[in-house]
Coordinates of C-alpha atoms and ligand atoms in Angstrom, one line a residue:
X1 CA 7.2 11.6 18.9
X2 CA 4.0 13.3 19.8
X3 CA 2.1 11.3 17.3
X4 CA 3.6 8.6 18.9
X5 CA 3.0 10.1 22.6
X6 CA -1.1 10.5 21.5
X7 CA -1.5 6.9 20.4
X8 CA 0.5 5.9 23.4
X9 CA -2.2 7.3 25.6
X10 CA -5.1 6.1 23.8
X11 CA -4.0 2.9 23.3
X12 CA -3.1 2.7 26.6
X13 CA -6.5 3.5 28.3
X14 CA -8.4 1.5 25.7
X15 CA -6.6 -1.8 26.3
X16 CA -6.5 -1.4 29.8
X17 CA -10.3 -1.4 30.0
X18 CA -10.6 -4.1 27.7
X19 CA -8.4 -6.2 29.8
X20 CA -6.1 -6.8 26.7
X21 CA -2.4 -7.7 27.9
X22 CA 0.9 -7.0 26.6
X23 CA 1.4 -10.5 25.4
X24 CA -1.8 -10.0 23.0
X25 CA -0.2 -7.1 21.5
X26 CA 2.2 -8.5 20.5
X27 CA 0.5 -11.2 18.4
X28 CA -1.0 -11.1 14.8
X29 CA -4.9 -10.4 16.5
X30 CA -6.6 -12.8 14.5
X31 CA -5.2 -15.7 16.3
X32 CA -6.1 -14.5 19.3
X33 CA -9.2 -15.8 21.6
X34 CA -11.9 -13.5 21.8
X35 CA -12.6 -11.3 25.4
X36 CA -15.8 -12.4 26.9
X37 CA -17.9 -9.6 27.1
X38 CA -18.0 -8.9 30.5
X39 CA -14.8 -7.0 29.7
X40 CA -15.9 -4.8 27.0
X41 CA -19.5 -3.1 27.4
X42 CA -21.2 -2.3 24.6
X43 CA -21.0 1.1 23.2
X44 CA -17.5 1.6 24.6
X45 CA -16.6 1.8 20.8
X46 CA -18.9 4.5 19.8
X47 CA -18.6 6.2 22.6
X48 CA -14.7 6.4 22.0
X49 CA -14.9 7.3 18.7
X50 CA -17.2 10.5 19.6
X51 CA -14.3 11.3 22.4
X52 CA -11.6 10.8 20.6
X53 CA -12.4 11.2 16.3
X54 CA -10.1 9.1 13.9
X55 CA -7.7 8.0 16.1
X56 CA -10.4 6.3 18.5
X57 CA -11.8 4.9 15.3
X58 CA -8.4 2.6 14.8
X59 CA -8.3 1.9 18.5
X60 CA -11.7 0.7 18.0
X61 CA -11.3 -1.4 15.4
X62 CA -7.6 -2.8 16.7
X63 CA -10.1 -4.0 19.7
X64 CA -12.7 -5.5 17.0
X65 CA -10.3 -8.4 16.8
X66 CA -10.9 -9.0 20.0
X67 CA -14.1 -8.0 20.8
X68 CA -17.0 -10.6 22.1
X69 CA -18.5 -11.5 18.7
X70 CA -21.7 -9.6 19.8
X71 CA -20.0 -6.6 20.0
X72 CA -18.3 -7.4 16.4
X73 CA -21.7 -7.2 15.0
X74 CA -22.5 -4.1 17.0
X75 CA -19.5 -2.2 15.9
X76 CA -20.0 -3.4 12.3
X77 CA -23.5 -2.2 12.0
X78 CA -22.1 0.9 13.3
X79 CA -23.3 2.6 9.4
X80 CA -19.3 4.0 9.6
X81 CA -18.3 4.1 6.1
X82 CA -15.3 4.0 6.4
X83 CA -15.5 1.8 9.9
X84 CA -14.9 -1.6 8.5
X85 CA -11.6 -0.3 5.5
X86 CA -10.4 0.9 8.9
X87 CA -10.8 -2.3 10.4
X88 CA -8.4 -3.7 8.2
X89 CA -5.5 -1.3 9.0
X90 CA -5.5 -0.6 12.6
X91 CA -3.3 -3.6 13.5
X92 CA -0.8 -2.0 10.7
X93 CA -1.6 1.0 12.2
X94 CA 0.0 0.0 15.3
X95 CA 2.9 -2.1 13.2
X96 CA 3.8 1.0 11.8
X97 CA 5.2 3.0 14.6
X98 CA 8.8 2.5 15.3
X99 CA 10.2 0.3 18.1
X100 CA 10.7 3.8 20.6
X101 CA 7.0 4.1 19.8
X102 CA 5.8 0.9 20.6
X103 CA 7.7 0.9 23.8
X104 CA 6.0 4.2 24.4
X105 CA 2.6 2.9 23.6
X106 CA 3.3 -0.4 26.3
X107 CA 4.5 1.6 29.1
X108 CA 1.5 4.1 28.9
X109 CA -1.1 1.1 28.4
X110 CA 0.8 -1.0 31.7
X111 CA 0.0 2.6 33.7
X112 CA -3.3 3.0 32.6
X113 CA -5.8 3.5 34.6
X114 CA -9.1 3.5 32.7
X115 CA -11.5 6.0 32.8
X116 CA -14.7 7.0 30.0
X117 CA -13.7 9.3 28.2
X118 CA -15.5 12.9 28.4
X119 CA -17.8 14.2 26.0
X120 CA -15.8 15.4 22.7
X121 CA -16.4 18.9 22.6
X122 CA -15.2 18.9 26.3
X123 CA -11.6 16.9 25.5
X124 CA -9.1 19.2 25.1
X125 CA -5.8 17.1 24.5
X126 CA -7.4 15.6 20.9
X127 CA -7.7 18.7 19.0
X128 CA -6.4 17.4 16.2
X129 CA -8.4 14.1 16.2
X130 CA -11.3 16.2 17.0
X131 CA -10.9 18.1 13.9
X132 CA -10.4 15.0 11.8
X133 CA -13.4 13.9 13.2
X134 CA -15.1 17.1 12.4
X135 CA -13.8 16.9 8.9
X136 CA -15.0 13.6 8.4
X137 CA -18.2 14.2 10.0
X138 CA -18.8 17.0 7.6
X139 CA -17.6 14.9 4.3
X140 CA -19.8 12.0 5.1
X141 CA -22.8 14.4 5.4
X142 CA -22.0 16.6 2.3
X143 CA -21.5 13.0 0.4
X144 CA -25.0 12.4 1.8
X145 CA -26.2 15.6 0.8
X146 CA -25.3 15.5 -2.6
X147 CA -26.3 11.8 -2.9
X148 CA -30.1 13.0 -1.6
X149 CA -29.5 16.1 -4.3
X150 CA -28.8 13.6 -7.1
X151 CA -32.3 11.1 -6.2
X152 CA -34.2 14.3 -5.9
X153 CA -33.1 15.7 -9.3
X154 CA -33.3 12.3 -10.8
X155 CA -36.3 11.5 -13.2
X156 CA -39.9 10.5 -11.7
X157 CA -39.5 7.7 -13.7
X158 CA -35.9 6.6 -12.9
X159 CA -36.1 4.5 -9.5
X160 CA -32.3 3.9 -9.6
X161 CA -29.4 5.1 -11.7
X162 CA -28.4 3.6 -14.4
X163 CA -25.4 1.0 -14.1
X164 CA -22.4 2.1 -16.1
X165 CA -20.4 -0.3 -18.0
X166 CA -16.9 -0.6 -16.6
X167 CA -14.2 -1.3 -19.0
X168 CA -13.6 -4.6 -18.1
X169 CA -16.9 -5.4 -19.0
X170 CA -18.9 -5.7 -15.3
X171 CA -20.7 -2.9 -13.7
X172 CA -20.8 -0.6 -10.6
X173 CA -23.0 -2.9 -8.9
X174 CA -20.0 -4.9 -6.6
X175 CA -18.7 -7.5 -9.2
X176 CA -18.0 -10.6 -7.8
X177 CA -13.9 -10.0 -7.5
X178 CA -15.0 -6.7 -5.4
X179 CA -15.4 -8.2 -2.4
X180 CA -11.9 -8.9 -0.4
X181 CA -10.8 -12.9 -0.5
X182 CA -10.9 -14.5 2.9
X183 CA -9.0 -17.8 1.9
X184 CA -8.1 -19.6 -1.2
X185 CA -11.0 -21.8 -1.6
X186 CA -12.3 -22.5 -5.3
X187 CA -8.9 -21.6 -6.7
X188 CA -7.1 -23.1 -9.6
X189 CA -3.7 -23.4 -10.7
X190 CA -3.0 -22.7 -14.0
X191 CA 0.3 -22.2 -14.6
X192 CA 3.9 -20.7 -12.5
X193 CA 4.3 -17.8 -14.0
X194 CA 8.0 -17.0 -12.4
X195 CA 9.7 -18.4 -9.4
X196 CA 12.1 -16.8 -7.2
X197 CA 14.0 -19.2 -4.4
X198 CA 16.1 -16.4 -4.1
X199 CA 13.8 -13.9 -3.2
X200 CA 11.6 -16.6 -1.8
X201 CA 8.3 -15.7 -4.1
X202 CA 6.5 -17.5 -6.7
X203 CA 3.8 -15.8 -9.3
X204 CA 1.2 -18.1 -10.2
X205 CA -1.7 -17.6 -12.9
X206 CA -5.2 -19.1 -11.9
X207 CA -8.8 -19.1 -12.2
X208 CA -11.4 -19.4 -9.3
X209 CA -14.0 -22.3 -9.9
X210 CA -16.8 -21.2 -11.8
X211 CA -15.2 -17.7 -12.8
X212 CA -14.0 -16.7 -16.5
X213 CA -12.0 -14.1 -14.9
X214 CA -8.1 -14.8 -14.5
X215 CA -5.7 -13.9 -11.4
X216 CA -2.7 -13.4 -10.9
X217 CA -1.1 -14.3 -7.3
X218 CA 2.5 -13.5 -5.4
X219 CA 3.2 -15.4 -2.5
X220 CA 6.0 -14.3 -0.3
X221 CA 8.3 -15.3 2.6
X222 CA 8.5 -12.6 4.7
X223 CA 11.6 -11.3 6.3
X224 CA 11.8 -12.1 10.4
X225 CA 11.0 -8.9 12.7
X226 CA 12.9 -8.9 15.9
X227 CA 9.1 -8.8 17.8
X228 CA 8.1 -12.1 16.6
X229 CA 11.3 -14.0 16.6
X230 CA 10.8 -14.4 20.3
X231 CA 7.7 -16.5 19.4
X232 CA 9.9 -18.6 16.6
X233 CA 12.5 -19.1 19.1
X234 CA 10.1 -20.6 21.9
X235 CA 9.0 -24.4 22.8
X236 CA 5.8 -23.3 20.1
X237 CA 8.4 -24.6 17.6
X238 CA 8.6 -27.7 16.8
X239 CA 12.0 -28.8 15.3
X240 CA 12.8 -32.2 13.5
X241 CA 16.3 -33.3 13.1
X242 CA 17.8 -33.4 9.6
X243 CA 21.0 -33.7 10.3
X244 CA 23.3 -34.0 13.9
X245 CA 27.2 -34.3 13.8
X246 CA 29.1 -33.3 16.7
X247 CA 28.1 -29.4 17.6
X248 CA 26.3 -29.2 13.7
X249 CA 22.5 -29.7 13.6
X250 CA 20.1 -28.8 10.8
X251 CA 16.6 -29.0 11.5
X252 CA 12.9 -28.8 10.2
X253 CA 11.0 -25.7 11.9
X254 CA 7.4 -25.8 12.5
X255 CA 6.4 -22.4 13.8
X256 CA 3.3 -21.1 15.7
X257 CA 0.5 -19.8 12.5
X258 CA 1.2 -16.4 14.0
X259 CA 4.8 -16.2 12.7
X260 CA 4.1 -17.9 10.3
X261 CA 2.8 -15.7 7.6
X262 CA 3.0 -15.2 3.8
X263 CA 2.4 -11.7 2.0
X264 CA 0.4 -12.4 -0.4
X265 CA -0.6 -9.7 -3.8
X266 CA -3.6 -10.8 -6.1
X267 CA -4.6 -8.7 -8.9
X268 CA -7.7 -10.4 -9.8
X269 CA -9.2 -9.8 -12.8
X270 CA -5.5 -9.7 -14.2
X271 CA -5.0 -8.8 -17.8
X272 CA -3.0 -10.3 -20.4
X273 CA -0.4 -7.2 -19.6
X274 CA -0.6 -8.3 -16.2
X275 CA 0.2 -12.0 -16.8
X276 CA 2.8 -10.7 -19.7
X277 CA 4.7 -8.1 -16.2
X278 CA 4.7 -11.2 -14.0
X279 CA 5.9 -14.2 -16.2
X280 CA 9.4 -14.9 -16.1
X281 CA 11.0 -14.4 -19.7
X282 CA 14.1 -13.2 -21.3
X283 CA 15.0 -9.0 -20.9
X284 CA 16.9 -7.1 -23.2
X285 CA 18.0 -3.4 -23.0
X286 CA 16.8 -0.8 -24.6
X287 CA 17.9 2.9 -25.3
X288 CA 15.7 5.1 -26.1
X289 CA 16.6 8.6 -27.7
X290 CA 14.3 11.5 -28.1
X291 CA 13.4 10.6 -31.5
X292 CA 12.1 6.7 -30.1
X293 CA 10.1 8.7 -27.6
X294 CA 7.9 10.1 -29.9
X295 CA 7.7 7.8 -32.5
X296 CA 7.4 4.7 -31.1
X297 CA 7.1 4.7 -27.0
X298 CA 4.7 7.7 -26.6
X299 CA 1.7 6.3 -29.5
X300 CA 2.8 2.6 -28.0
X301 CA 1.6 4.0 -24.4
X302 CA -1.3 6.2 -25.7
X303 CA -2.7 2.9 -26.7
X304 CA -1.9 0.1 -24.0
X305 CA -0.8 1.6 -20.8
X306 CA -2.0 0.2 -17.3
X307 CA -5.1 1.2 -16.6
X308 CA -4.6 3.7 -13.3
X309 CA -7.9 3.5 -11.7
X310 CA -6.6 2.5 -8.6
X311 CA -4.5 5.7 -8.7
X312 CA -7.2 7.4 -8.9
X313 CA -8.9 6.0 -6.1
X314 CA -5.8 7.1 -3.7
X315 CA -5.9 10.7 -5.0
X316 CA -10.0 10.9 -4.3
X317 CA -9.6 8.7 -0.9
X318 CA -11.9 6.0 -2.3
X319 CA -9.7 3.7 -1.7
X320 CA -6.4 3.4 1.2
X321 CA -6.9 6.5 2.9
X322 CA -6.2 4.8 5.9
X323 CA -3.2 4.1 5.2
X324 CA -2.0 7.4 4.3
X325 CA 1.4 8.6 6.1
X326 CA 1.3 12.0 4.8
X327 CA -0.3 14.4 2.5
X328 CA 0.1 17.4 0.7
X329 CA -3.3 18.8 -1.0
X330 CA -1.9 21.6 -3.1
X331 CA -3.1 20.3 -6.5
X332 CA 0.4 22.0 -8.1
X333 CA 2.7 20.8 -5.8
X334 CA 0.8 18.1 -3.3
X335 CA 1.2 14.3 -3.4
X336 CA -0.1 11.6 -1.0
X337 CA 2.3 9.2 0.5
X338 CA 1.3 5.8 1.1
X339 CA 2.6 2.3 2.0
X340 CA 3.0 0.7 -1.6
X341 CA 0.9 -2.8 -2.7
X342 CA 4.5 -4.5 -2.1
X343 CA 5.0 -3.7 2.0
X344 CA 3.4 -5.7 4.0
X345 CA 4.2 -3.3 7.1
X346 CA 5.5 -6.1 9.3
X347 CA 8.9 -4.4 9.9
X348 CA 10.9 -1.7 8.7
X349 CA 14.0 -2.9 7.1
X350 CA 11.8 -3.5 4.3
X351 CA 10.2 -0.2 4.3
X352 CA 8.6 0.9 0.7
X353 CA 6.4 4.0 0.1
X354 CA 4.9 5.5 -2.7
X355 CA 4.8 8.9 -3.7
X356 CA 1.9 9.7 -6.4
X357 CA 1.5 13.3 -7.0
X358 CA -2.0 15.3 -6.9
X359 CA -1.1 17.0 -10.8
X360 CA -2.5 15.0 -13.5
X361 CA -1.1 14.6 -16.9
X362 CA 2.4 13.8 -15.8
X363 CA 3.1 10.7 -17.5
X364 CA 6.7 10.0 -16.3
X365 CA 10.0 11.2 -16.4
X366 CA 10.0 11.7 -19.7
X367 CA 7.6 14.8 -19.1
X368 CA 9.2 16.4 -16.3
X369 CA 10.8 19.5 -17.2
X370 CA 11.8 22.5 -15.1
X371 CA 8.3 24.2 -14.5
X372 CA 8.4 20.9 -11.9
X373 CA 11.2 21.6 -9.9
X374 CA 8.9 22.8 -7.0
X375 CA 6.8 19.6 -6.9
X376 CA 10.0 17.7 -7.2
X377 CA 11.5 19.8 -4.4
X378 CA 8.3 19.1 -1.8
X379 CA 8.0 15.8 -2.5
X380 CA 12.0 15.0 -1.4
X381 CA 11.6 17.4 1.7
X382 CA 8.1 16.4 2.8
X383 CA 8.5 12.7 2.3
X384 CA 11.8 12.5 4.4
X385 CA 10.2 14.5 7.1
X386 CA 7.1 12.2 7.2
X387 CA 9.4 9.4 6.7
X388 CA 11.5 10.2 9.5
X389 CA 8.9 11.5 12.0
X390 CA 6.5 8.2 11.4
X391 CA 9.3 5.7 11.0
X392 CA 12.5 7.1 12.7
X393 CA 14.5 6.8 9.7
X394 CA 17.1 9.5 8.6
X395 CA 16.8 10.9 4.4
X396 CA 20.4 9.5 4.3
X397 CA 18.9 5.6 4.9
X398 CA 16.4 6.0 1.9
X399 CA 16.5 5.4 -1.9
X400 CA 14.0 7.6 -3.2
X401 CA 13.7 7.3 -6.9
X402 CA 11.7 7.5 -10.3
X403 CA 11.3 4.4 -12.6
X404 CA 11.5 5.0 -16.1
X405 CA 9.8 2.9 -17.6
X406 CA 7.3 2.9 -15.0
X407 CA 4.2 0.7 -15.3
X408 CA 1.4 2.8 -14.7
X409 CA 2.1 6.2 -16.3
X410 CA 0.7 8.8 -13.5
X411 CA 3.6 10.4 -11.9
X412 CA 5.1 8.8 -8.7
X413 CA 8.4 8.7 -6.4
X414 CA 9.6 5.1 -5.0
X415 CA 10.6 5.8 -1.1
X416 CA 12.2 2.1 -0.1
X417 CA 14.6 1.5 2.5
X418 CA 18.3 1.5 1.5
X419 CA 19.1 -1.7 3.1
X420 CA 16.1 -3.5 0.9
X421 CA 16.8 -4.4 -2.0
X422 CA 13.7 -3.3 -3.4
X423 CA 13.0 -4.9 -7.2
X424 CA 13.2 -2.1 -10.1
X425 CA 15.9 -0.5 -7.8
X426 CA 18.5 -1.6 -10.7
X427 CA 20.5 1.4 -12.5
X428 CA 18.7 0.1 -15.8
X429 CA 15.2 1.6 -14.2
X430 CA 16.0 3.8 -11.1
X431 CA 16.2 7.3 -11.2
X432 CA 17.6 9.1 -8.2
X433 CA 15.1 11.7 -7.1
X434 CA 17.8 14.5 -6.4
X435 CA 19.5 13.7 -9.4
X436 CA 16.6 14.2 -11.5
X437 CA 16.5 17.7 -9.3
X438 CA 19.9 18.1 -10.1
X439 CA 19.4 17.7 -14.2
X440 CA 16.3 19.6 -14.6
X441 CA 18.2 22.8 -13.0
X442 CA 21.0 22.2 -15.2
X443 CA 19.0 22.2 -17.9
X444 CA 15.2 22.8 -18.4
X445 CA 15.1 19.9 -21.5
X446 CA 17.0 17.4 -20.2
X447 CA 14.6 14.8 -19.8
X448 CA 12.7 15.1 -23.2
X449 CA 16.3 15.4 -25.0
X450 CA 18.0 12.5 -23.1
X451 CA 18.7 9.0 -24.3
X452 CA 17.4 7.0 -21.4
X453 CA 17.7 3.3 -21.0
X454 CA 15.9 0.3 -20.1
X455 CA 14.7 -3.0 -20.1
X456 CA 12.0 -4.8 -22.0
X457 CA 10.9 -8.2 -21.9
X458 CA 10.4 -10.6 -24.5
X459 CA 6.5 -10.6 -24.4
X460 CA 6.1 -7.2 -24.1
X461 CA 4.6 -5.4 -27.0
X462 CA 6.9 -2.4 -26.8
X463 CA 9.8 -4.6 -27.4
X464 CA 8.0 -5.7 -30.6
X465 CA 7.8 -2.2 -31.9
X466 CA 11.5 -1.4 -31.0
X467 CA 12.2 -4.1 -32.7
X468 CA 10.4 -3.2 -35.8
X469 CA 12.0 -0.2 -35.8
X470 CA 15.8 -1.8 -36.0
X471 CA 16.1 -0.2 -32.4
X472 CA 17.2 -3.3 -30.6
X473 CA 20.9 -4.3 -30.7
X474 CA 21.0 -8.0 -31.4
X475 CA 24.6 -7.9 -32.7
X476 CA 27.0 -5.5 -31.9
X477 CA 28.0 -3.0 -34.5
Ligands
M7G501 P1 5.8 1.5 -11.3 O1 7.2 2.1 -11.3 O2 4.8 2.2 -12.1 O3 5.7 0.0 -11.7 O4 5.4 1.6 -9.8 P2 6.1 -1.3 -11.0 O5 4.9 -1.9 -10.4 O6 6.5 -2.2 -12.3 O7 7.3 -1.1 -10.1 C1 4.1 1.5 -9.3 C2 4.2 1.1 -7.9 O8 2.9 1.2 -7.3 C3 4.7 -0.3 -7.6 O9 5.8 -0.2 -6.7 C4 3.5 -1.0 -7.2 O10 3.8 -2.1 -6.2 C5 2.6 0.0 -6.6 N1 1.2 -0.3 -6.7 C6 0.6 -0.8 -7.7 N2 -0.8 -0.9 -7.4 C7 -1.8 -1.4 -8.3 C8 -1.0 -0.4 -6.2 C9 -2.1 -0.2 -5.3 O11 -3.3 -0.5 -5.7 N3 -1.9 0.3 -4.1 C10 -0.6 0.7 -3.7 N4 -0.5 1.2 -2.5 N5 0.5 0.5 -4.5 C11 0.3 0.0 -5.7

């Protein structure tokens, strides 16, 4: 609650002086008509950020939504680093907080009364923003530091640093898929990859005009939040009759854009493993003994697993660190817990975190062995405290589970809501946390010993090679 009680109050003030009302709150912000600037002064950004450190910083970019356009440009040229990835979560920022919080957050910003803030080192009640601040502060300007190091030691001769060859065949200077879509112009269809009426998704495999590189994309319905149902349930929804009889009607529904919404994933440039995961296809299961581990599954993986950049990136906060809900630094026993690709934050009943621990070299479950236990241990305990502290649910509503096989081969914990029913939450691939607890204490080995099963899918190479080795049953024996 007293995370909740400190954005209540900033939000509060903020808003109030920016002459933003409850009604706008409570609608996606990009839909909304800009303030005219008379209502926001210039600088009011900055100087709340210097008040107030990181949490300011979200506040500030919440309002950027909103903001005169001049002011947009004057908070993006900000020279923030990390000002404009920020940008991007602060609405989710304020999705996040449970439905207590948000109340919270309204009735402090109806009772605000506005005034500028006071010079940071004299605000006392955001210590702990302050520090962020601090910390940030003194990141950026070691990162600068050591940037300045690296051009002084460089070569006379070298005016910039060589570009390195990524894998996939671009370089670090922003390749073309770098930059964040803002619509689906220029894209092709190529093929459906898999459809889902149940689910209400469909995976499709395309091509951008003029681009060799291929993508993958997921569209989704999104499930209805009680916040926005009072804007699907308003005269803003047009309804055309399908059928009437007597007290039975069925009707077309047109809803406003802003509840309108699809979640949409794109993993652009895809691989052919990519397009092989998403493509609908026949499974079959597999079990693997200790034996197939080594002989077949471990080489298979040394060769052709995921590529876990993006991991990376979490664990070095290149990428998403503001959207982490907790984190643990200990590089033994630490992990970072974040909102996974699949949640789109709307609401919680859908709830799905991810786990990924600091250790590297910890392939999957497979490797865990007792020496883990206290990793294991902290990432149960801390998760459901964060869990419950930034989402007000109890450890006994979560699944919290390992995947075996996983796809990208860095250790990780699922966290998903028990009332979702999350995909890869099937017996044939989910792996209660506290059981896997409960096994390694019984027994140090058990996970490198075990026969553990699972499911492959026809295109998948791995398949191929259990197959080759007679390890499929086709017929029963
Ligand atoms: P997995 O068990 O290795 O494979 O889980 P799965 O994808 O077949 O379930 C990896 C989890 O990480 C999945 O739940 C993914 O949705 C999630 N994930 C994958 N990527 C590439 C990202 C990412 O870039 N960011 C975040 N936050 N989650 C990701």
């Amino acid at each position: 609650m007293a995370t909740a009680d400190k954005v209540g109050q900033e939000v509060g003030k903020v808003l109030a002086k920016a002459c933003i009302t409850k009604d706008m709150l409570e609608q996606d912000p990009c839909h909304l008509p800009r303030l005219k600037s008379s209502d926001f002064t210039k600088g009011l950004v900055v100087e709340l950020r210097k008040a107030h450190g990181v949490s300011s910083m979200h506040l500030a970019m919440q309002l950027k939504y909103l903001a005169p356009l001049e002011l947009v440009a004057d908070i993006e040229k900000c020279n923030e680093k990390s000002l404009q990835n920020k940008a991007n979560s602060v609405w989710e920022e304020y999705q996040k907080l449970s439905k207590n919080a948000k109340k919270h957050v309204m009735a402090d910003f109806l009772k605000a009364e506005f005034q500028l803030p006071k010079p940071r080192s004299a605000t006392k009640a955001c210590k702990l923003c302050k520090r962020k601040f601090d910390e940030e502060e003194q990141r950026e300007s070691e990162t600068n530091m050591a940037e300045k190091r690296r051009a002084d030691d460089a070569e006379p001769i070298t005016v910039q640093e060589p570009k390195k060859a990524k894998s996939d065949g671009t370089t670090q200077d922003d390749p073309h898929w770098a930059t964040p879509l803002s619509s689906f112009q220029d894209f092709e269809m190529i093929k459906i990859l898999n459809d889902h009426p149940k689910n209400k998704s469909v995976f499709v495999h395309g091509k951008f005009k003029g681009h060799e590189e291929e993508a993958v994309v997921i569209l989704e319905k999104t499930p209805f939040s009680e916040e926005t149902l009072p804007i699907a349930l308003s005269g803003e929804t047009k309804l055309k009759v399908g059928l009437k009889n007597d007290i039975y009607g069925n009707y077309h529904g047109t809803p406003p854009a802003q509840v309108n919404g699809i979640k949409v994933s794109v993993v652009y440039p895809a691989t052919h493993k990519h397009l092989v995961k998403y493509s609908q296809q026949e499974t079959y299961l597999v079990q693997e003994t200790e034996d197939d581990y080594k002989n077949i599954t471990l080489p298979f993986l040394e060769a052709e697993a995921f590529r876990i950049q993006w991991v990376y990136n979490i664990l070095e906060h290149k990428t998403e660190s503001e959207r982490i809900v907790y984190e643990d630094p200990d590089k033994e026993t630490g992990f970072i817990l974040l909102p996974d690709m699949k949640w789109d934050l709307k609401q919680v009943n859908d709830l799905y975190l991810i786990g990924i621990v600091h250790k590297h070299g910890i392939r999957s479950l497979r490797d865990l062995a007792a020496e883990h236990l206290p990793l294991l241990h902290n990432i149960l305990k801390k998760g459901q405290q964060a869990i419950q502290e930034k989402f007000d649910i109890p450890p006994c509503k979560l699944r919290i589970y390992l995947h075996y096989q996983p796809s990208y081969y860095h250790l990780h914990v699922h966290f998903t809501h028990l009332n979702f029913d999350a995909p890869g939450s099937g017996v044939e691939r989910a792996h209660l946390l506290t059981d896997v607890i409960e096994h390694l204490e019984m027994m140090t080995d058990y996970y490198s010993k075990k026969t553990l099963s699972f499911c492959l899918r026809e295109n998948d190479q791995l398949l191929a090679e259990f197959r080759k080795a007679g390890r499929v049953l086709e017929k029963s024996v």
